[in-house]
């Protein structure tokens, strides 16, 4: 039985034996932690609508143009660097309106932030961000000193205007930008839909490639859930539909609609995960949870903040047998609109944030709360174990409840320290203090063993090539079952609007001899598109801190036109 099959209960008992077997001389507390802990510490200064870890010590936050307390120059900041170790926030100067952008890293570690919306605050000289293509180069200073965002839509921009586009890194290390709309709004319409793909660096002579799928999924097709697959194709879900897109052949292979008419993209926002890819076969499997079965063909005035969200999860293995079997339905313990899904190094999925009723967005439904289209925030996370028997995969045991509502424009990310950062919530046109307020407080979900001595590896090079063997030194606390050792290569993704674009976990092949561990790089660029990631050592369900790595040479993606 692999460690990923271990339920929370078994995992806790394993943890307890770990505790008792630790030599007394070890610097551990004498209190047995019973559960995950929830700590509120730090504030973001700008509303954390978009969140991505950019270095071992820093996360970047993109907001929209609004009147945040954090200032830069002579106006409010709309982006910031958040120091994960000190909780210090440093404003970044954006030029264009990043309401509401997507993002991905390139193979060389450069972060792109794409799309946005028009000018809303001329006195602050914000520029039209619909074609925004903001560039954040790798930032080596641990505190972010000197780190800036290049944002000049006059000289560098997308080909098409895109509000609510998704972005992923594909097998050659370039970015694929997917969908969006040429007008901010609620339900997308044929008149403003941007049903196309474009790439950065550009492909196809910078001519966007039309997507019939994105035409057929109106009006709830924004922020498509998108994952690069091991064979170089791309899985895309929008509305109640999904398909595999073949970039090389420009072909679509469509799947049956999600059961029970559940829609999973904005404004019926759910969340999606590419489940961990495991040797030797690395067979991809998709899990999509939450959303709503509300109609996407009605006036917003007929929708309600009190309509129950969907508790449905659908899961499918993307091989011949899995596709033939169709979507397998499971149920979240509590329905959720706008949940965030966080992959843990054990391969379990933690769901946080979101509401039990309503839809995403603000200012649309007649019974909005403040301006929120959603209500009944869900305060307790739930962990899904993909390897547990059907019917016993969800568990909230040992998970504390928050008291902070995290509705529209909330975010979450796994961190290099090995805990989960929770931020954002701002279902408002501009900064608001009434229910549901613009939320700046950060929370951290820490695993039960977070403050104990954890498995650790050292001596990892800056890069690992595909199929390359490297030796590292490991130190593993006594009592952990070495037969369960795994090395998790994780892309922590770019969180925006409940999507965690590029997020993935690939287990690497390992050979342990003494305290030397041989790690083999992922087999090819389909399994892990070249680019940045973090490596975590996992033993007995206990993971250490992550070590930053670049998979591949670290070179820039190819420029073809
Ligand atoms: Cu938004």
CSV table of C-alpha atoms and ligand atoms in Angstrom, one decimal, residues 49 99-100 163-164 223 408-409 497, ligand 1:
chain,number,residue,atom,x,y,z
A,49,UNK,CA,-6.9,38.0,-6.6
A,99,UNK,CA,-8.4,42.8,-13.7
A,100,UNK,CA,-8.6,39.8,-14.3
A,163,UNK,CA,-10.4,39.3,-20.0
A,164,UNK,CA,-10.4,36.0,-18.0
A,223,UNK,CA,-11.0,30.8,-17.2
A,408,UNK,CA,-14.8,35.8,-5.2
A,409,UNK,CA,-11.2,36.7,-5.9
A,497,UNK,CA,-10.3,32.6,-9.9
B,1,LIG,CU1,-12.1,38.5,-11.6
